[in-house]
Short mmCIF file of C-alpha atoms and ligand atoms in Angstrom, two decimals:
data_model
loop_
_atom_site.label_atom_id
_atom_site.label_comp_id
_atom_site.label_asym_id
_atom_site.label_seq_id
_atom_site.Cartn_x
_atom_site.Cartn_y
_atom_site.Cartn_z
CA MET A 2 5.52 15.58 -30.34
CA SER A 3 6.57 13.51 -27.31
CA ALA A 4 9.56 11.21 -27.68
CA PRO A 5 8.70 7.51 -27.30
CA ILE A 6 9.09 6.62 -23.65
CA LEU A 7 8.49 2.89 -23.81
CA ARG A 8 10.86 0.15 -24.80
CA SER A 9 10.07 -1.23 -28.22
CA ILE A 10 8.75 -4.80 -28.13
CA GLY A 11 6.90 -7.13 -30.43
CA LYS A 12 3.12 -7.06 -30.35
CA THR A 13 1.44 -9.79 -28.35
CA ARG A 14 -2.27 -10.43 -28.52
CA MET A 15 -4.23 -11.61 -25.56
CA GLY A 16 -7.76 -11.41 -24.21
CA CYS A 17 -8.76 -11.56 -20.58
CA HIS A 18 -12.17 -11.45 -18.99
CA ALA A 19 -12.97 -9.60 -15.82
CA GLY A 20 -15.83 -10.43 -13.46
CA HIS A 21 -18.32 -8.03 -11.97
CA ARG A 22 -17.49 -4.39 -11.47
CA PRO A 23 -16.00 -2.58 -9.69
CA VAL A 24 -13.95 -4.62 -7.21
CA ALA A 25 -13.66 -7.65 -9.45
CA LEU A 26 -12.17 -5.47 -12.17
CA ALA A 27 -9.41 -4.35 -9.86
CA LEU A 28 -8.73 -7.91 -8.82
CA ALA A 29 -8.75 -9.11 -12.42
CA ALA A 30 -6.43 -6.29 -13.45
CA SER A 31 -3.91 -7.52 -10.96
CA LEU A 32 -4.42 -11.15 -11.93
CA LEU A 33 -3.47 -10.36 -15.50
CA PHE A 34 0.19 -10.05 -14.61
CA LEU A 35 0.15 -12.65 -11.85
CA LEU A 36 -1.05 -15.30 -14.29
CA LEU A 37 1.79 -14.84 -16.72
CA PRO A 38 4.32 -17.70 -16.69
CA GLY A 39 7.15 -17.38 -14.21
CA CYS A 40 10.83 -18.14 -14.60
CA SER A 41 12.77 -20.83 -12.76
CA THR A 42 15.43 -18.41 -11.48
CA GLU A 43 12.85 -16.05 -10.01
CA PRO A 44 13.77 -14.38 -6.74
CA GLU A 45 11.41 -14.50 -3.77
CA LYS A 46 7.97 -13.06 -4.48
CA ALA A 47 5.81 -11.36 -1.87
CA SER A 48 2.31 -10.25 -2.77
CA SER A 49 -0.86 -9.11 -1.12
CA GLN A 50 -4.19 -7.44 -1.76
CA ILE A 51 -5.41 -4.69 0.50
CA PHE A 52 -8.36 -2.33 0.55
CA ALA A 53 -7.11 1.25 0.84
CA MET A 54 -7.95 4.67 -0.60
CA ASP A 55 -11.40 3.33 -1.43
CA THR A 56 -10.16 0.64 -3.80
CA VAL A 57 -8.59 -2.82 -3.95
CA MET A 58 -4.81 -2.66 -4.34
CA SER A 59 -2.58 -5.56 -5.41
CA LEU A 60 1.10 -5.37 -4.59
CA THR A 61 3.67 -7.81 -6.01
CA ILE A 62 7.33 -7.42 -5.07
CA TYR A 63 10.33 -9.56 -6.02
CA GLY A 64 13.51 -9.49 -3.96
CA THR A 65 15.84 -11.46 -1.76
CA ASN A 66 14.36 -14.00 0.62
CA SER A 67 15.76 -12.84 3.92
CA GLY A 68 16.63 -9.84 6.05
CA SER A 69 15.36 -6.29 6.14
CA ASP A 70 15.76 -5.95 2.34
CA SER A 71 13.57 -8.95 1.62
CA ALA A 72 10.52 -8.77 -0.63
CA GLN A 73 8.32 -9.54 2.38
CA ALA A 74 9.81 -6.68 4.44
CA ALA A 75 9.38 -4.32 1.47
CA LEU A 76 5.75 -5.42 1.09
CA GLU A 77 5.06 -4.72 4.76
CA ALA A 78 6.74 -1.30 4.58
CA ALA A 79 4.78 -0.43 1.41
CA THR A 80 1.49 -1.47 3.02
CA SER A 81 2.14 0.64 6.15
CA LYS A 82 3.03 3.63 3.95
CA ILE A 83 -0.20 3.30 1.94
CA TYR A 84 -2.32 3.27 5.12
CA LEU A 85 -0.40 6.26 6.51
CA LEU A 86 -0.95 8.30 3.32
CA GLN A 87 -4.61 7.27 3.21
CA ASP A 88 -5.03 8.61 6.75
CA GLN A 89 -3.40 11.93 5.78
CA TRP A 90 -5.29 12.46 2.51
CA SER A 91 -8.82 11.14 3.03
CA ALA A 92 -11.41 13.88 2.42
CA THR A 93 -13.96 12.16 4.65
CA ASP A 94 -11.93 10.91 7.64
CA GLN A 95 -12.24 13.59 10.34
CA SER A 96 -8.67 13.08 11.55
CA SER A 97 -7.03 13.54 8.11
CA GLU A 98 -4.98 16.58 7.12
CA ILE A 99 -7.26 17.31 4.17
CA TYR A 100 -10.43 17.12 6.29
CA THR A 101 -8.83 19.46 8.82
CA LEU A 102 -7.81 21.88 6.07
CA ASN A 103 -11.33 21.80 4.58
CA HIS A 104 -12.89 22.59 7.94
CA ALA A 105 -10.42 25.20 9.24
CA GLY A 106 -12.64 28.15 8.32
CA GLY A 107 -9.91 29.70 6.17
CA ALA A 108 -7.13 29.40 8.79
CA TRP A 109 -3.64 28.01 8.13
CA THR A 110 -3.29 24.35 9.09
CA ALA A 111 -0.21 22.13 9.51
CA LEU A 112 0.62 19.69 6.73
CA SER A 113 3.14 16.86 6.59
CA ASP A 114 5.96 17.02 4.03
CA SER A 115 4.35 14.48 1.71
CA THR A 116 1.10 16.49 1.67
CA VAL A 117 2.97 19.72 0.90
CA SER A 118 4.79 17.95 -1.91
CA LEU A 119 1.61 16.41 -3.36
CA LEU A 120 -0.33 19.68 -3.12
CA THR A 121 2.49 21.58 -4.82
CA GLN A 122 2.64 19.10 -7.71
CA ALA A 123 -1.15 18.90 -7.98
CA LEU A 124 -1.53 22.69 -8.12
CA ASP A 125 1.14 22.82 -10.81
CA LEU A 126 -0.89 20.32 -12.89
CA CYS A 127 -4.09 22.31 -12.25
CA ALA A 128 -2.32 25.36 -13.72
CA LYS A 129 -0.76 23.47 -16.65
CA THR A 130 -4.15 21.99 -17.60
CA ASP A 131 -5.80 25.39 -17.26
CA GLY A 132 -8.13 24.12 -14.55
CA ALA A 133 -9.37 20.95 -16.30
CA LEU A 134 -7.81 19.35 -13.22
CA ASP A 135 -9.00 21.31 -10.19
CA ILE A 136 -8.51 19.85 -6.73
CA THR A 137 -11.13 22.25 -5.32
CA ALA A 138 -13.95 20.47 -7.17
CA TYR A 139 -14.82 18.76 -3.88
CA PRO A 140 -18.00 20.72 -2.96
CA ALA A 141 -19.40 19.70 -6.36
CA VAL A 142 -18.17 16.10 -5.98
CA SER A 143 -19.99 16.02 -2.60
CA ALA A 144 -23.15 17.66 -3.94
CA TRP A 145 -23.48 14.83 -6.50
CA GLY A 146 -23.12 12.35 -3.61
CA PHE A 147 -19.93 10.58 -4.74
CA PRO A 148 -18.15 10.44 -1.33
CA THR A 149 -21.18 8.94 0.45
CA GLY A 150 -23.01 7.07 -2.31
CA GLU A 151 -26.14 9.15 -1.62
CA TYR A 152 -26.41 10.26 -5.23
CA ARG A 153 -28.47 13.20 -6.44
CA ILE A 154 -28.59 15.58 -9.39
CA PRO A 155 -28.08 19.20 -8.26
CA ALA A 156 -30.43 21.79 -9.77
CA PRO A 157 -29.01 24.29 -12.33
CA GLU A 158 -28.85 27.16 -9.74
CA GLU A 159 -26.98 24.91 -7.34
CA LEU A 160 -24.53 23.93 -10.09
CA GLU A 161 -23.94 27.60 -10.82
CA HIS A 162 -23.12 28.21 -7.15
CA LEU A 163 -20.85 25.12 -7.07
CA VAL A 164 -18.91 26.38 -10.11
CA SER A 165 -18.19 29.59 -8.16
CA LEU A 166 -16.61 27.52 -5.36
CA ILE A 167 -14.13 25.77 -7.69
CA ASP A 168 -10.86 27.70 -7.95
CA TYR A 169 -7.51 26.02 -7.38
CA THR A 170 -5.76 29.45 -7.49
CA ALA A 171 -7.29 30.21 -4.06
CA VAL A 172 -5.35 27.35 -2.43
CA GLU A 173 -2.24 28.50 -0.55
CA VAL A 174 0.64 26.24 0.40
CA ASP A 175 3.63 27.47 2.39
CA PRO A 176 6.50 24.96 2.12
CA GLN A 177 8.62 27.02 4.58
CA THR A 178 6.18 26.48 7.45
CA SER A 179 4.53 23.31 6.06
CA GLN A 180 1.06 24.80 6.17
CA GLY A 181 -1.85 25.25 3.82
CA ARG A 182 -5.16 27.07 3.68
CA LEU A 183 -8.14 27.69 1.46
CA PRO A 184 -11.05 30.13 1.76
CA ASP A 185 -13.92 29.23 4.07
CA GLY A 186 -16.69 27.45 2.16
CA MET A 187 -14.34 25.88 -0.39
CA GLY A 188 -13.10 22.29 -0.16
CA MET A 189 -10.42 20.11 -1.73
CA ASP A 190 -10.01 16.44 -2.47
CA LEU A 191 -6.88 14.70 -3.69
CA GLY A 192 -8.77 11.77 -5.24
CA ALA A 193 -7.54 12.68 -8.73
CA VAL A 194 -3.83 12.59 -7.81
CA ALA A 195 -3.30 10.71 -4.53
CA LYS A 196 -2.90 7.19 -5.85
CA GLY A 197 -0.46 8.26 -8.54
CA TYR A 198 1.70 10.10 -6.02
CA THR A 199 1.49 7.14 -3.65
CA GLY A 200 3.00 5.10 -6.50
CA ASP A 201 5.86 7.61 -6.81
CA LEU A 202 6.60 7.44 -3.07
CA LEU A 203 6.49 3.63 -3.12
CA ALA A 204 8.81 3.52 -6.15
CA GLN A 205 11.32 5.65 -4.20
CA MET A 206 10.95 3.33 -1.22
CA MET A 207 11.59 0.24 -3.38
CA GLN A 208 14.66 1.86 -4.90
CA THR A 209 16.07 2.65 -1.43
CA ARG A 210 15.48 -0.97 -0.43
CA GLY A 211 17.22 -2.33 -3.52
CA ILE A 212 14.04 -3.85 -4.98
CA GLN A 213 14.47 -4.08 -8.74
CA SER A 214 11.23 -5.74 -9.77
CA ALA A 215 7.72 -4.97 -8.53
CA LEU A 216 4.28 -4.21 -9.86
CA LEU A 217 2.19 -2.01 -7.59
CA ASP A 218 -1.42 -1.97 -8.75
CA LEU A 219 -3.00 0.78 -6.68
CA GLY A 220 -6.54 0.10 -7.81
CA GLN A 221 -8.26 0.63 -11.11
CA SER A 222 -6.64 3.95 -11.83
CA SER A 223 -2.93 3.79 -10.91
CA ILE A 224 -0.21 1.24 -11.59
CA GLN A 225 3.49 1.67 -10.81
CA ALA A 226 5.93 -0.72 -12.52
CA ILE A 227 9.32 -0.97 -10.86
CA GLY A 228 11.92 -2.38 -13.24
CA ALA A 229 10.80 -5.27 -15.45
CA LYS A 230 9.59 -8.76 -14.55
CA PRO A 231 12.28 -10.90 -12.90
CA ASP A 232 13.01 -12.58 -16.25
CA GLY A 233 13.70 -9.19 -17.80
CA SER A 234 10.56 -9.03 -19.93
CA PRO A 235 8.20 -6.07 -19.54
CA TRP A 236 5.16 -6.08 -17.30
CA ARG A 237 1.92 -6.63 -19.19
CA VAL A 238 -1.01 -4.55 -18.03
CA GLY A 239 -4.55 -4.94 -19.34
CA ILE A 240 -6.44 -1.83 -20.47
CA GLN A 241 -10.09 -2.13 -19.48
CA ASP A 242 -12.80 -1.88 -22.12
CA PRO A 243 -14.96 0.98 -20.75
CA ASP A 244 -18.02 -0.58 -22.43
CA GLY A 245 -17.56 -4.18 -21.35
CA ASP A 246 -16.17 -6.54 -18.77
CA SER A 247 -13.01 -7.49 -20.65
CA TYR A 248 -9.72 -5.92 -21.65
CA LEU A 249 -9.52 -4.22 -25.00
CA GLY A 250 -5.74 -4.18 -25.09
CA VAL A 251 -2.46 -4.70 -23.33
CA LEU A 252 0.34 -2.28 -22.51
CA GLU A 253 3.82 -3.63 -22.00
CA ILE A 254 5.88 -1.42 -19.70
CA SER A 255 9.01 -1.35 -17.57
CA ASP A 256 9.87 1.28 -14.96
CA LEU A 257 6.85 3.43 -15.74
CA ALA A 258 3.56 4.47 -14.19
CA ILE A 259 0.07 4.22 -15.68
CA GLY A 260 -3.01 6.24 -14.74
CA THR A 261 -6.51 5.58 -16.07
CA SER A 262 -9.61 7.74 -15.64
CA GLY A 263 -12.91 6.45 -16.90
CA GLY A 264 -16.59 7.19 -16.57
CA TYR A 265 -17.17 3.46 -15.94
CA GLN A 266 -15.10 3.44 -12.73
CA ARG A 267 -17.62 5.18 -10.46
CA PHE A 268 -21.06 6.29 -11.55
CA PHE A 269 -24.79 6.19 -10.90
CA GLU A 270 -27.70 6.06 -13.30
CA GLN A 271 -30.97 7.93 -13.26
CA ASP A 272 -33.68 7.98 -15.93
CA GLY A 273 -31.42 6.12 -18.34
CA GLN A 274 -28.61 8.67 -18.02
CA ARG A 275 -25.21 7.84 -16.53
CA TYR A 276 -23.51 10.32 -14.17
CA TRP A 277 -19.84 9.69 -13.37
CA HIS A 278 -17.35 10.94 -10.80
CA ILE A 279 -15.11 13.00 -13.06
CA LEU A 280 -16.52 16.52 -13.14
CA ASP A 281 -15.91 19.37 -15.53
CA PRO A 282 -14.89 22.28 -13.24
CA SER A 283 -16.52 24.75 -15.65
CA THR A 284 -19.98 23.17 -15.19
CA ALA A 285 -19.62 21.30 -11.84
CA ALA A 286 -21.30 18.38 -13.66
CA PRO A 287 -19.92 15.08 -15.03
CA ALA A 288 -17.50 15.81 -17.87
CA ARG A 289 -19.08 14.85 -21.20
CA SER A 290 -16.25 15.27 -23.63
CA GLY A 291 -16.93 12.29 -25.89
CA LEU A 292 -14.40 10.07 -24.09
CA THR A 293 -15.11 7.01 -21.98
CA SER A 294 -11.55 6.44 -20.77
CA VAL A 295 -8.09 8.01 -20.79
CA THR A 296 -4.87 6.20 -19.89
CA VAL A 297 -1.65 8.15 -19.37
CA VAL A 298 1.80 6.51 -19.28
CA SER A 299 4.87 8.30 -17.94
CA PRO A 300 7.72 7.90 -15.45
CA SER A 301 5.75 10.00 -12.92
CA GLY A 302 2.75 8.45 -11.14
CA VAL A 303 1.32 11.79 -10.02
CA LEU A 304 1.53 13.13 -13.58
CA CYS A 305 -0.27 10.03 -14.94
CA ASP A 306 -3.02 10.32 -12.34
CA GLY A 307 -3.54 14.09 -12.63
CA LEU A 308 -3.36 14.15 -16.42
CA SER A 309 -5.67 11.19 -16.96
CA THR A 310 -8.36 13.10 -15.05
CA ALA A 311 -7.62 16.38 -16.86
CA LEU A 312 -7.50 14.85 -20.36
CA PHE A 313 -10.81 13.07 -19.69
CA VAL A 314 -12.30 16.52 -19.03
CA MET A 315 -10.64 18.06 -22.12
CA GLY A 316 -11.73 15.40 -24.63
CA LEU A 317 -9.82 13.95 -27.58
CA GLU A 318 -9.12 17.05 -29.63
CA LYS A 319 -8.02 19.34 -26.81
CA GLY A 320 -6.28 16.45 -25.07
CA ALA A 321 -4.26 15.59 -28.18
CA ASP A 322 -3.31 19.26 -28.56
CA PHE A 323 -2.23 19.31 -24.91
CA TRP A 324 -0.01 16.27 -25.55
CA ARG A 325 1.51 17.94 -28.63
CA ALA A 326 2.12 21.18 -26.72
CA HIS A 327 3.76 19.53 -23.68
CA ALA A 328 6.53 17.27 -24.95
CA GLU A 329 8.54 18.39 -21.88
CA LEU A 330 6.12 16.49 -19.62
CA ASN A 331 7.25 13.20 -21.22
CA PHE A 332 3.98 11.27 -21.32
CA ASP A 333 1.88 9.22 -23.72
CA VAL A 334 -1.87 8.64 -23.87
CA ILE A 335 -4.56 6.13 -24.89
CA PHE A 336 -7.86 7.90 -25.56
CA ILE A 337 -11.00 5.75 -25.87
CA SER A 338 -13.98 7.56 -27.40
CA ASP A 339 -17.64 6.85 -26.78
CA ASP A 340 -17.96 5.30 -30.27
CA GLY A 341 -15.39 2.70 -29.17
CA SER A 342 -12.53 4.04 -31.29
CA ILE A 343 -9.03 4.23 -29.82
CA SER A 344 -6.41 6.92 -30.34
CA ILE A 345 -2.88 6.41 -29.04
CA THR A 346 0.01 8.85 -29.05
CA ALA A 347 3.04 7.89 -31.12
CA GLY A 348 5.21 6.77 -28.18
CA LEU A 349 2.84 3.83 -27.49
CA LYS A 350 2.88 2.41 -31.02
CA ASP A 351 4.98 -0.62 -30.11
CA ALA A 352 3.92 -1.03 -26.50
CA PHE A 353 0.15 -1.18 -27.00
CA SER A 354 -1.61 -4.10 -28.65
CA LEU A 355 -5.29 -4.86 -29.09
CA ALA A 356 -6.84 -7.88 -27.42
CA GLN A 357 -7.78 -10.68 -29.80
CA ASP A 358 -11.52 -10.09 -29.26
CA ASP A 359 -11.02 -6.49 -30.28
CA ALA A 360 -8.59 -6.93 -33.15
CA SER A 361 -10.95 -5.19 -35.59
CA ARG A 362 -11.22 -1.97 -33.57
CA GLU A 363 -9.97 1.18 -35.15
CA VAL A 364 -6.73 2.50 -33.63
CA THR A 365 -5.45 5.88 -34.71
CA VAL A 366 -1.86 6.86 -33.95
CA LEU A 367 -1.64 10.55 -33.06
CA THR A 368 1.48 12.45 -34.08
P1 AMP B 404 -9.53 10.02 -11.15
O1 AMP B 404 -10.25 8.73 -10.86
O2 AMP B 404 -8.07 9.99 -10.87
O3 AMP B 404 -9.83 10.56 -12.51
O4 AMP B 404 -10.07 11.10 -10.10
C1 AMP B 404 -11.43 11.36 -9.95
C2 AMP B 404 -11.68 11.84 -8.55
O5 AMP B 404 -11.12 13.15 -8.38
C3 AMP B 404 -13.15 11.97 -8.28
O6 AMP B 404 -13.64 10.85 -7.56
C4 AMP B 404 -13.25 13.25 -7.45
O7 AMP B 404 -13.01 12.96 -6.09
C5 AMP B 404 -12.11 14.08 -7.96
N1 AMP B 404 -12.42 14.90 -9.16
C6 AMP B 404 -13.49 14.82 -10.00
N2 AMP B 404 -13.37 15.68 -11.02
C7 AMP B 404 -12.19 16.33 -10.83
C8 AMP B 404 -11.49 17.33 -11.55
N3 AMP B 404 -11.94 17.84 -12.70
N4 AMP B 404 -10.29 17.75 -11.04
C9 AMP B 404 -9.81 17.24 -9.88
N5 AMP B 404 -10.42 16.31 -9.17
C10 AMP B 404 -11.59 15.83 -9.64
MG1 MG B 405 -6.49 10.97 -11.73
#
């Protein structure tokens, strides 16, 4: 069983309503913490919203009010870093490192240090999750039309072929020469891990700059909390109800990352059936594991992001077993099933509380 990783705090109940999906949800998620009452001794606050990595990001940083260590300077540095990483990791931008790697015909291509580091960590998570996370799912992701929005349902024979193209073990990364390659015809996409790792890099940047309090909301799926709020209380982050427009609960965290994967975040519908962007690598089709959302909490953003995707694919039973078997990874999970029930791992018992509207929901604590 994982040790509790969150500070113990009293339960607080609150409800909050989001607007229309998907952008409004991201904006509302960030508003949740911005609307909380401030403190008269607050240091300078710098905040902004940007569109990057295909989502709306909301950055809030507290710091001093002058000089190169100021909150404003940190915000500008963080924003530049996000755009730089986006340019390196986009699967669709022809000048990105990942696009170049995907179109190199099997040849070695040069990678920057941050890409080598992300790929190394992502491949490690692919192996640990036994391929539930597989960064080479990209040909299948493309065949369903997710990168372009030109959605379609591939025929069974096509799906069979796509499954044969998914194999993270074929990806090679050479940290000595900072190069990578993958077989011709395969393709990779870092969409399942990039935002979480961006959060890790930004947390390091904030630490170097002496920033002790920040909440970096990198879109619907990844949040990085640096320190606590300026008044010392934990950050309060709303957990989206996958079946509605409101929050079903609140997580209170300090100095931790959160990653959420959900079928509601990106999907299309055809003939009454919903098809979402998280694919099961063993079928090359949307993962139907009985879950509608998975939230992972841990000190590592890349772990939260990668595992939320992988546990969504695994489903509740396998996902809970994975959590029990990997105490060394130091993470906790909120599983939301398609019947609306919630299962949380023991470390979140004190940090998670239901929203008032949802107070009657069933919450099971996994041990
Ligand atoms: P996330 O929102 O973090 O769960 O990541 C989902 C994104 O990762 C999708 O939009 C795809 O680009 C990609 N993806 C989908 N399924 C998988 C999978 N099983 N493993 C790795 N990446 C995936
Ligand atoms: Mg992910």
